[in-house]
Every structure is written in C-alpha cells, then in structure tokens.
Short mmCIF file of C-alpha atoms and ligand atoms in Angstrom, two decimals:
data_model
loop_
_atom_site.label_atom_id
_atom_site.label_comp_id
_atom_site.label_asym_id
_atom_site.label_seq_id
_atom_site.Cartn_x
_atom_site.Cartn_y
_atom_site.Cartn_z
CA MET A 1147 77.51 110.73 114.78
CA PHE A 1148 74.69 108.77 116.69
CA ASN A 1149 71.96 109.49 118.08
CA GLU A 1150 67.80 108.30 118.57
CA ARG A 1151 67.10 109.64 115.52
CA VAL A 1152 69.68 108.55 113.09
CA VAL A 1153 69.95 104.86 115.29
CA SER A 1154 66.19 104.72 114.38
CA THR A 1155 66.70 105.21 111.16
CA PHE A 1156 68.19 101.53 111.10
CA ASP A 1157 65.49 99.46 112.52
CA ASN A 1158 64.66 97.93 109.06
CA LYS A 1159 67.84 97.60 107.37
CA GLU A 1160 69.61 94.65 107.27
CA THR A 1161 72.98 94.12 108.62
CA PRO A 1162 76.06 94.12 108.53
CA PHE A 1163 76.78 97.92 106.35
CA TYR A 1164 78.71 100.25 106.49
CA TYR A 1165 76.96 104.14 107.69
CA TYR A 1166 77.73 107.33 106.09
CA ASP A 1167 77.23 110.18 107.65
CA LEU A 1168 77.50 112.60 104.22
CA LYS A 1169 77.81 115.88 106.59
CA LEU A 1170 80.48 115.17 108.37
CA LEU A 1171 82.70 113.88 105.37
CA ASN A 1172 81.94 117.68 103.36
CA GLN A 1173 82.52 119.19 106.00
CA THR A 1174 85.63 117.42 106.62
CA LEU A 1175 87.18 117.94 103.29
CA SER A 1176 85.82 121.16 102.80
CA GLU A 1177 88.69 122.16 105.25
CA CYS A 1178 90.97 119.84 104.30
CA LYS A 1179 90.45 122.15 100.65
CA LEU A 1180 90.01 124.96 102.94
CA ALA A 1181 93.69 124.26 104.84
CA ALA A 1182 95.69 123.37 101.64
CA ASP A 1183 94.37 126.80 99.23
CA GLU A 1184 95.71 128.74 102.01
CA HIS A 1185 99.24 127.80 101.16
CA HIS A 1186 98.18 127.09 97.25
CA PHE A 1187 98.93 123.41 97.98
CA TYR A 1188 97.33 120.31 95.68
CA VAL A 1189 95.77 117.43 97.48
CA HIS A 1190 95.14 113.78 96.32
CA PHE A 1191 92.79 111.42 97.34
CA ALA A 1192 93.79 108.41 97.86
CA LEU A 1193 91.52 105.44 96.54
CA LYS A 1194 92.88 103.09 98.00
CA SER A 1195 91.04 104.01 101.89
CA ASN A 1196 88.16 104.97 99.89
CA PHE A 1197 86.27 104.23 96.80
CA ASN A 1198 82.90 104.12 97.38
CA ASP A 1199 81.09 106.09 94.55
CA LYS A 1200 79.06 108.26 96.45
CA VAL A 1201 82.87 109.31 98.59
CA LEU A 1202 84.53 109.31 95.45
CA SER A 1203 81.69 112.21 93.89
CA ALA A 1204 81.74 114.24 97.22
CA VAL A 1205 85.72 114.46 96.99
CA LYS A 1206 85.93 114.52 93.61
CA ALA A 1207 83.20 117.76 93.52
CA LYS A 1208 85.32 119.57 95.94
CA GLY A 1209 87.61 119.66 93.30
CA PHE A 1210 90.28 117.05 94.77
CA GLY A 1211 92.84 114.87 92.73
CA ALA A 1212 93.54 111.24 92.66
CA ASP A 1213 96.13 109.35 94.30
CA CYS A 1214 95.80 105.84 92.71
CA VAL A 1215 98.15 102.67 93.03
CA SER A 1216 96.71 100.46 90.49
CA GLY A 1217 94.93 100.37 87.51
CA GLY A 1218 92.00 99.62 88.54
CA GLU A 1219 92.11 102.85 90.60
CA VAL A 1220 93.31 104.65 88.40
CA LYS A 1221 90.53 103.16 85.86
CA LYS A 1222 88.11 104.36 88.26
CA ALA A 1223 88.60 107.54 88.68
CA ILE A 1224 88.41 108.67 85.02
CA GLU A 1225 85.13 106.83 85.53
CA VAL A 1226 83.67 109.13 88.08
CA GLY A 1227 85.20 111.78 86.60
CA PHE A 1228 88.89 112.96 87.97
CA ASP A 1229 90.57 114.75 86.28
CA LYS A 1230 93.33 112.89 84.00
CA ASN A 1231 95.86 115.84 85.01
CA GLN A 1232 95.00 115.09 88.78
CA ILE A 1233 95.58 112.20 88.35
CA VAL A 1234 98.56 110.12 89.95
CA PHE A 1235 100.15 106.87 89.74
CA ALA A 1236 102.18 105.32 92.22
CA GLY A 1237 102.67 101.57 92.79
CA VAL A 1238 106.15 98.91 93.56
CA GLY A 1239 105.03 96.54 91.45
CA LYS A 1240 102.67 98.22 88.26
CA SER A 1241 101.70 96.00 85.40
CA ASP A 1242 102.68 96.63 81.58
CA ALA A 1243 99.21 96.65 80.75
CA GLU A 1244 98.43 99.36 83.79
CA ILE A 1245 101.03 101.43 82.99
CA ASN A 1246 99.67 101.16 78.80
CA PHE A 1247 96.57 101.95 80.41
CA ALA A 1248 97.31 104.68 82.23
CA LEU A 1249 99.82 106.49 79.43
CA ASP A 1250 96.61 106.49 77.08
CA ASN A 1251 94.83 108.35 79.16
CA ASP A 1252 97.86 110.90 79.89
CA ILE A 1253 98.33 110.90 84.15
CA PHE A 1254 99.07 113.59 86.04
CA ALA A 1255 102.51 111.28 87.05
CA PHE A 1256 104.28 107.89 87.47
CA ASN A 1257 105.04 108.24 90.66
CA VAL A 1258 108.27 105.37 90.58
CA GLU A 1259 109.20 102.79 92.59
CA SER A 1260 112.72 101.77 90.83
CA VAL A 1261 114.64 102.44 88.37
CA GLN A 1262 113.97 98.93 86.12
CA GLU A 1263 110.67 100.86 86.45
CA LEU A 1264 112.05 103.91 84.69
CA GLU A 1265 113.06 102.32 81.56
CA VAL A 1266 110.27 99.66 81.54
CA ILE A 1267 107.84 103.68 81.37
CA ASP A 1268 109.93 104.57 78.66
CA GLU A 1269 109.92 101.89 77.17
CA LEU A 1270 106.37 101.94 76.94
CA ALA A 1271 106.13 105.72 76.83
CA GLY A 1272 108.16 105.40 73.17
CA ALA A 1273 106.72 102.71 71.94
CA LYS A 1274 103.26 105.50 72.01
CA SER A 1275 105.02 107.96 70.64
CA LYS A 1276 104.35 109.32 74.10
CA LYS A 1277 105.92 111.20 77.23
CA ALA A 1278 105.54 109.97 80.38
CA SER A 1279 105.73 112.45 83.32
CA VAL A 1280 107.82 110.29 86.53
CA ALA A 1281 108.16 111.23 89.87
CA ILE A 1282 110.72 109.24 91.41
CA ARG A 1283 110.06 107.87 94.52
CA ILE A 1284 111.83 108.36 97.41
CA ASN A 1285 112.69 106.10 100.50
CA PRO A 1286 113.70 108.45 103.32
CA ASN A 1287 114.82 106.59 105.69
CA VAL A 1288 111.82 108.41 108.54
CA ASP A 1289 110.61 106.22 111.22
CA ALA A 1290 106.79 107.10 110.69
CA HIS A 1291 106.47 105.37 113.81
CA THR A 1292 103.37 104.01 113.39
CA HIS A 1293 102.00 100.37 113.31
CA HIS A 1294 105.04 98.79 111.80
CA TYR A 1295 102.54 96.89 108.57
CA ILE A 1296 101.82 100.51 107.93
CA THR A 1297 105.38 101.57 108.11
CA THR A 1298 106.97 102.24 103.99
CA GLY A 1299 109.34 104.88 104.65
CA LEU A 1300 112.77 102.37 106.28
CA ASP A 1301 115.47 101.14 103.93
CA GLU A 1302 114.27 98.01 104.63
CA ASN A 1303 111.22 98.73 103.58
CA LYS A 1304 110.49 97.61 100.28
CA PHE A 1305 108.82 100.83 98.51
CA GLY A 1306 110.71 103.96 97.05
CA ILE A 1307 114.14 103.93 95.78
CA ASN A 1308 116.38 103.97 98.20
CA SER A 1309 119.26 107.35 98.18
CA TRP A 1310 122.31 104.89 97.14
CA ASP A 1311 120.27 104.32 94.22
CA LEU A 1312 119.79 107.96 93.00
CA PRO A 1313 123.24 108.70 91.22
CA LEU A 1314 121.94 105.81 89.00
CA VAL A 1315 117.47 107.81 88.79
CA SER A 1316 119.34 110.34 87.40
CA GLU A 1317 121.27 108.81 84.93
CA THR A 1318 118.71 106.66 83.85
CA LEU A 1319 115.93 110.24 82.77
CA LYS A 1320 119.22 111.62 81.25
CA LYS A 1321 118.66 108.63 78.75
CA CYS A 1322 115.45 107.73 78.51
CA LYS A 1323 114.18 110.37 76.07
CA ASN A 1324 110.23 109.15 76.74
CA LEU A 1325 110.38 110.71 80.33
CA GLU A 1326 110.15 114.14 81.61
CA PHE A 1327 111.02 114.43 84.95
CA LEU A 1328 108.65 115.96 87.20
CA GLY A 1329 109.78 116.22 90.37
CA ILE A 1330 109.91 114.15 94.11
CA HIS A 1331 107.75 111.88 95.51
CA PHE A 1332 107.78 110.67 99.39
CA HIS A 1333 105.44 108.62 101.29
CA VAL A 1334 106.30 107.57 104.62
CA GLY A 1335 103.58 105.34 106.24
CA SER A 1336 99.97 105.84 107.67
CA GLN A 1337 97.67 106.85 110.34
CA ILE A 1338 101.14 109.37 111.61
CA MET A 1339 100.16 111.37 115.19
CA ASP A 1340 102.89 112.60 115.66
CA MET A 1341 103.90 115.74 113.91
CA ASN A 1342 107.50 115.74 114.15
CA VAL A 1343 107.81 113.14 111.97
CA PHE A 1344 106.52 115.43 109.32
CA LYS A 1345 109.05 117.52 110.21
CA SER A 1346 112.37 115.00 109.51
CA LEU A 1347 110.34 114.13 106.18
CA CYS A 1348 110.01 118.25 105.29
CA ILE A 1349 113.99 117.91 106.50
CA LYS A 1350 114.33 115.23 103.93
CA VAL A 1351 112.49 117.20 101.40
CA ASN A 1352 114.90 119.91 100.99
CA GLU A 1353 118.03 117.95 101.00
CA MET A 1354 116.65 115.08 98.08
CA GLN A 1355 115.83 118.72 95.64
CA GLN A 1356 118.75 120.34 96.38
CA TRP A 1357 120.52 117.13 95.46
CA PHE A 1358 118.20 116.68 91.48
CA GLU A 1359 119.16 121.20 91.62
CA GLU A 1360 122.33 120.18 91.31
CA ARG A 1361 122.50 117.90 88.50
CA GLY A 1362 120.59 120.35 86.49
CA MET A 1363 117.93 118.05 87.12
CA PRO A 1364 114.78 120.73 87.92
CA VAL A 1365 112.64 120.43 90.68
CA LYS A 1366 108.91 120.76 89.79
CA ILE A 1367 106.90 119.21 92.08
CA LEU A 1368 106.95 117.94 95.74
CA ASN A 1369 104.96 115.79 96.45
CA VAL A 1370 104.85 115.03 99.71
CA GLY A 1371 102.44 111.47 100.34
CA GLY A 1372 99.96 111.15 103.25
CA GLY A 1373 99.52 109.68 106.20
CA LEU A 1374 97.33 112.34 109.06
CA GLY A 1375 96.52 110.67 111.48
CA VAL A 1376 92.76 110.37 112.78
CA ASP A 1377 91.61 109.95 116.88
CA TYR A 1378 90.35 106.35 117.06
CA GLN A 1379 89.87 106.75 120.54
CA ASN A 1380 87.71 109.83 120.45
CA PRO A 1381 85.61 109.93 116.57
CA ASP A 1382 83.10 112.16 118.15
CA GLU A 1383 85.44 114.87 119.87
CA ASN A 1384 87.67 115.04 117.03
CA ALA A 1385 85.87 114.30 113.94
CA ILE A 1386 87.74 116.01 111.83
CA PRO A 1387 91.80 116.25 111.88
CA ASP A 1388 93.53 119.26 112.64
CA PHE A 1389 94.52 119.72 108.78
CA LYS A 1390 95.64 124.13 108.90
CA SER A 1391 98.13 122.79 111.65
CA TYR A 1392 99.45 119.64 108.84
CA PHE A 1393 99.66 121.81 106.96
CA LYS A 1394 101.62 124.19 108.41
CA ILE A 1395 104.38 122.04 109.05
CA PHE A 1396 104.71 121.76 105.52
CA ALA A 1397 104.18 125.28 104.61
CA ASP A 1398 106.81 126.13 107.30
CA PHE A 1399 109.59 123.49 107.35
CA LEU A 1400 109.32 122.68 103.24
CA ASN A 1401 111.94 124.45 101.23
CA ILE A 1402 109.53 125.63 98.21
CA LYS A 1403 110.61 127.81 95.07
CA THR A 1404 108.39 130.08 93.62
CA HIS A 1405 106.98 127.98 90.30
CA GLN A 1406 107.60 124.18 92.36
CA GLU A 1407 104.33 123.05 93.32
CA VAL A 1408 103.57 120.99 96.57
CA HIS A 1409 101.83 118.10 96.90
CA PHE A 1410 99.86 115.71 98.75
CA GLU A 1411 98.09 112.26 98.88
CA LEU A 1412 95.46 112.46 102.19
CA GLY A 1413 93.49 109.05 102.43
CA ARG A 1414 93.09 108.25 105.94
CA ALA A 1415 92.41 111.54 107.51
CA LEU A 1416 89.41 112.22 105.02
CA VAL A 1417 86.48 109.73 104.99
CA ALA A 1418 87.93 107.29 108.65
CA GLN A 1419 85.48 109.48 110.90
CA CYS A 1420 82.66 109.44 108.48
CA SER A 1421 82.06 106.05 108.67
CA SER A 1422 80.93 103.23 111.07
CA LEU A 1423 80.22 99.65 110.29
CA ILE A 1424 77.08 98.63 112.00
CA SER A 1425 75.75 94.75 112.95
CA LYS A 1426 73.82 92.88 115.08
CA VAL A 1427 74.14 91.36 117.94
CA LEU A 1428 73.89 87.87 117.16
CA TYR A 1429 74.35 85.83 120.53
CA ILE A 1430 75.72 86.27 124.13
CA LYS A 1431 77.82 83.52 125.06
CA ASN A 1432 79.13 83.59 129.04
CA GLY A 1433 82.30 81.74 129.44
CA ILE A 1434 84.05 81.26 132.48
CA LYS A 1435 86.59 84.32 132.75
CA LYS A 1436 84.49 85.89 129.53
CA ASN A 1437 81.11 87.27 127.66
CA PHE A 1438 81.50 87.39 124.79
CA VAL A 1439 79.08 89.20 122.05
CA ILE A 1440 78.79 87.64 119.08
CA ILE A 1441 78.52 89.87 115.94
CA ASP A 1442 77.38 90.12 112.54
CA ALA A 1443 80.57 91.64 110.95
CA GLY A 1444 83.52 89.80 110.88
CA MET A 1445 86.76 90.40 109.65
CA THR A 1446 85.14 90.10 105.70
CA GLU A 1447 83.14 93.55 106.41
CA LEU A 1448 86.66 95.60 108.95
CA MET A 1449 90.27 93.46 108.40
CA ARG A 1450 92.30 96.22 110.18
CA PRO A 1451 91.48 95.02 113.93
CA ALA A 1452 92.78 91.02 112.54
CA LEU A 1453 95.49 92.42 110.24
CA TYR A 1454 97.22 95.93 112.56
CA GLN A 1455 96.25 95.31 115.11
CA ALA A 1456 93.73 97.95 114.92
CA TYR A 1457 91.49 99.50 118.06
CA HIS A 1458 88.11 100.88 116.82
CA GLN A 1459 85.49 101.87 119.51
CA ILE A 1460 82.86 99.51 119.32
CA GLU A 1461 79.26 101.34 120.80
CA ASN A 1462 76.36 99.49 121.50
CA ILE A 1463 74.29 102.08 119.62
CA SER A 1464 70.66 100.57 120.54
CA LYS A 1465 71.69 101.07 124.08
CA LEU A 1466 71.67 104.93 123.51
CA LYS A 1467 68.36 104.69 122.27
CA VAL A 1468 67.33 103.58 125.38
CA GLU A 1469 69.16 105.61 127.50
CA SER A 1470 68.55 109.05 125.84
CA GLN A 1471 64.91 106.70 126.47
CA LYS A 1472 65.53 106.73 130.30
CA SER A 1473 66.74 109.84 130.71
CA LYS A 1474 63.74 111.69 129.64
CA ASP A 1475 61.94 109.36 132.35
CA ALA A 1476 62.36 110.69 135.60
CA GLU A 1477 61.18 107.99 137.23
CA SER A 1478 63.09 105.68 136.59
CA HIS A 1479 64.84 103.95 139.56
CA ILE A 1480 66.92 101.01 137.16
CA SER A 1481 70.39 102.77 136.67
CA HIS A 1482 72.21 99.75 138.50
CA LEU A 1483 71.06 98.08 135.14
CA ASN A 1484 72.77 99.95 133.35
CA SER A 1485 76.09 99.18 135.41
CA PRO A 1486 79.56 98.52 132.39
CA ILE A 1487 79.59 94.06 131.54
CA SER A 1488 82.79 93.41 130.06
CA TYR A 1489 82.87 91.84 126.59
CA ASP A 1490 84.94 90.58 124.01
CA VAL A 1491 82.69 91.54 120.84
CA VAL A 1492 83.95 88.58 118.42
CA GLY A 1493 82.63 87.94 114.26
CA PRO A 1494 81.02 85.58 112.66
CA ILE A 1495 84.20 84.40 110.75
CA CYS A 1496 86.43 80.33 111.62
CA GLU A 1497 88.73 82.48 111.92
CA SER A 1498 90.01 83.29 115.78
CA SER A 1499 92.14 86.60 114.34
CA ASP A 1500 87.77 87.87 113.76
CA CYS A 1501 88.02 89.32 117.16
CA PHE A 1502 86.67 93.67 116.80
CA GLY A 1503 88.10 93.64 120.65
CA LYS A 1504 88.90 92.14 124.00
CA GLU A 1505 87.49 93.04 127.45
CA ILE A 1506 85.44 96.13 125.83
CA GLU A 1507 83.47 97.60 128.95
CA MET A 1508 79.64 97.98 127.70
CA PRO A 1509 75.62 98.43 129.36
CA GLU A 1510 74.64 94.68 129.02
CA THR A 1511 74.48 93.80 126.00
CA LYS A 1512 71.59 91.62 124.18
CA ARG A 1513 70.69 89.23 120.69
CA GLY A 1514 69.55 92.50 118.44
CA ASP A 1515 71.52 95.13 120.18
CA LEU A 1516 72.87 97.24 117.23
CA ILE A 1517 76.48 97.65 117.91
CA ALA A 1518 78.75 100.26 115.79
CA LEU A 1519 82.51 100.17 115.26
CA ARG A 1520 83.28 103.37 115.18
CA THR A 1521 86.28 105.18 112.39
CA ALA A 1522 86.14 102.86 110.00
CA GLY A 1523 85.16 104.55 106.92
CA ALA A 1524 89.46 104.21 105.97
CA TYR A 1525 90.84 100.79 105.16
CA GLY A 1526 87.40 99.25 105.91
CA GLU A 1527 85.09 98.55 103.44
CA VAL A 1528 87.78 97.93 100.83
CA MET A 1529 88.84 95.61 102.02
CA ALA A 1530 86.16 93.45 102.42
CA SER A 1531 86.40 90.44 100.99
CA ALA A 1532 83.72 87.50 99.77
CA TYR A 1533 85.86 84.55 102.60
CA ASN A 1534 83.19 82.07 103.99
CA LEU A 1535 81.81 83.34 101.42
CA ARG A 1536 79.83 86.14 103.01
CA PRO A 1537 77.89 88.26 100.83
CA ALA A 1538 78.12 91.18 99.02
CA ILE A 1539 79.19 94.31 101.80
CA ARG A 1540 75.94 97.00 101.64
CA HIS A 1541 75.99 100.60 102.92
CA VAL A 1542 73.13 103.33 104.59
CA TYR A 1543 73.56 106.99 103.40
CA SER A 1544 72.74 109.87 106.05
CA GLU A 1545 69.94 111.35 103.20
CA ASP A 1546 68.29 108.29 103.01
C1 PLP B 2946 97.84 104.63 101.22
C2 PLP B 2946 98.95 105.92 100.33
C3 PLP B 2946 98.80 107.26 100.26
C4 PLP B 2946 96.97 107.58 101.48
O1 PLP B 2946 97.35 107.78 103.23
P1 PLP B 2946 96.64 108.18 103.98
O2 PLP B 2946 98.20 106.88 105.36
O3 PLP B 2946 95.36 106.88 104.20
O4 PLP B 2946 97.04 109.07 104.45
C5 PLP B 2946 99.10 107.74 100.38
N1 PLP B 2946 100.23 108.06 99.45
C6 PLP B 2946 100.37 106.75 99.17
C7 PLP B 2946 101.31 106.37 97.92
C8 PLP B 2946 100.14 105.68 99.30
O5 PLP B 2946 99.91 103.77 99.05
#
C-alpha cells in the first residue's frame, strides 16, 4: 500500500487521518461480487464496519445491498442510494421509532432476534396497514473460534433466537397477520479464519430450514451473515480475501432449493485492508526496559486494540521512504542505523489501554516520523470517539 510516492503525498497533511486506497477497495469489491455472482448469491455490506461516504458509494456502485444494525444505518443506506429492497435490518434492540422508520421505507427484511420483537413488529406494521417481511435470526450454537467479544453464535450470546424457542416462533408467526415469513438468518461472529466454522454453520442452516419446512413454512431466504476474516499479519501479501473459496463452501455444503435465495452480510472482508490509520510520532521516551513511541493517534481514532486486544501491523513509513532512497545510493555505509529497535507504540489518551502494540520492531524512530496502523478499514473510523475532546477524524483518499 505504501511506497515513497504515496508517502510523499502525506507531507503537508494534518495527522492523524485514515488513508483510503480506493483502487484496492474497488478491486476487493469486484472480486467479491464476481465470486458471489457465480453462485447467484446476494451480498449485503455491513454498514457498521465502515460508513464513510466514499466507501459506501463504491459499495453501492458495485451493486451490493446494505446490512444495517440501527435505524441510523437504515437511514444512511437510503440516503446514499442503496435500493430499499436490498436493505436488511438486524439488531437485538430495535426501538419502535427504528422499526417504524424501516416500515415506512419498505425495506427488504427485518432480521428478528426475539419472539417479543416479532409481536412488536406485527403490531407496528398493523397500525400502518403494512406487512413486514421478517427473517428469523437463529442462534446456531456454532463456535466461531474468534475473540470472545466478537463471537455471537453461542447459546450464551445475546444475539438471535435459541433453538428451544423455535416452536414458540412458529406459533407466533402463524398468529401474526402483519408479518410475512421470508426465511432464516444467522451470523456467528467476526474475523473467522477457520473455514470449518462456515461448514458447521451450513449444516445447522440445513437442519433449521428443514425444521420450518416440516411445519409448512417455506423458507425463501437463507441469510448466512458475514464474518469472513482478513489477514492482519500480512496486509500486503493477502490484501484481498479468498472470496472464491469462501462462497464455494456455501455452494457445496448448503442444501439450496430451487427458488431459494442465499444472502450474505460481509463487512470486514470488504473494507479492512483498504485503509490505514496514519499518525505522526510526537515523542520518543526511553524507559529502563522499554522505549515508547508516542503517536498523535489514540484509541479515540482506532479502538480495536483497546477493545478487543486486536493486532494491527505497525510500520514506520517515513523510514520506508528513507530506506528506498538509501538503497538507490550505492555509497551508503550507514545501514547499521536501520537495525530494528523494540518499541511500545502508544497514543496520547489518558488510559493505559491506549496502546497499539508492545515490543514492536521498527527502525530507529524519531519525532515527526509517520506511522501507519494497517488493516484499519473495518471497525476503525466508525468507532472514533470524542473522548478527551479529540477532534473529528480526518481522511485522505488515494485519488486526492
Ligand atoms: C457485524 C455484522 C455483520 C458483519 O460482520 P463482519 O465480520 O464484518 O463480516 C453481518 N451481520 C450482522 C448481523 C452483523 O451484526
């Protein structure tokens, strides 16, 4: 993502900012769309991973739908021009106002997460003399083998309806006249790297659709959610996830009937690699056992390390520039200066968890150097906060 030319465009830019490689974003979107189209699969982009306007326009332009988890996201999706008929709305705690807004806009489907929510949507739809299309979010009790904060598909999680409540669900659906049962929905977690998780999910989906069909309730939609992971360790080598293999698992293991639609909700896999958080080194502090690099970005700009102990590759991209100049210079005898030093890279926020990485090996780093926190396009900018009265986050795009 970074070379001397790209880094030189940052020279007069105020830091910190999110840098977007729009070419990589478009390539990623195209590869995903192509791989999904091959199986006639529908993909909705999870807005919660990134709702930057340029990102959303690119996603929309490629023909993706929108996966929303709040009324605000439904509104945003409509504003940027997503087809209302391609908007799905999940969330364990939809308010009446959010449900009404979605009803007024005739979205494609509510992914419903409790029996009580079914009754509320039925009542609100009735008051508008409308029929709401619903998919039942089922908690499949499949372990995503990911960080416990981003696991959503186990019995103990708050998401979805547990299988023992399904008889009550089918009874409720039969008595609620303002609901149309579309199908079933699942989402087992995020940053899933073990493809066996998706195979287990397929098996669960097959069982569940059979359960409904046996009760005379045709399942038109199988929505298997998102969760495909990205390579945080090797952002340049694996810039684009293997969408082909991912979709093939569902084509191979799902029991897809004719006239049934298969829907996906991908967030991270589509946007994580296209952006890095760029920050400037403010100070170097040498401790007894540690050297600290204090940068001008903190957990207020990128919360994932503080929130999930997430790893982001950290690069001194000013050194990258200097080194490439040096390598051109055959006379250079100062290569020993480049032997790496171990640093803890921390932000300016008054929290000990405001730390981006411990014992990170980097070339000798100085005040004013630019630091890139890689793979920050998903769940980065969207989680920025004003804590410590920090200014609003800025962005720079590759075409600027
Ligand atoms: C967050 C979320 C997604 C997207 O997850 P990724 O791991 O970013 O692909 C999809 N569906 C639902 C319901 C979600 O909450």
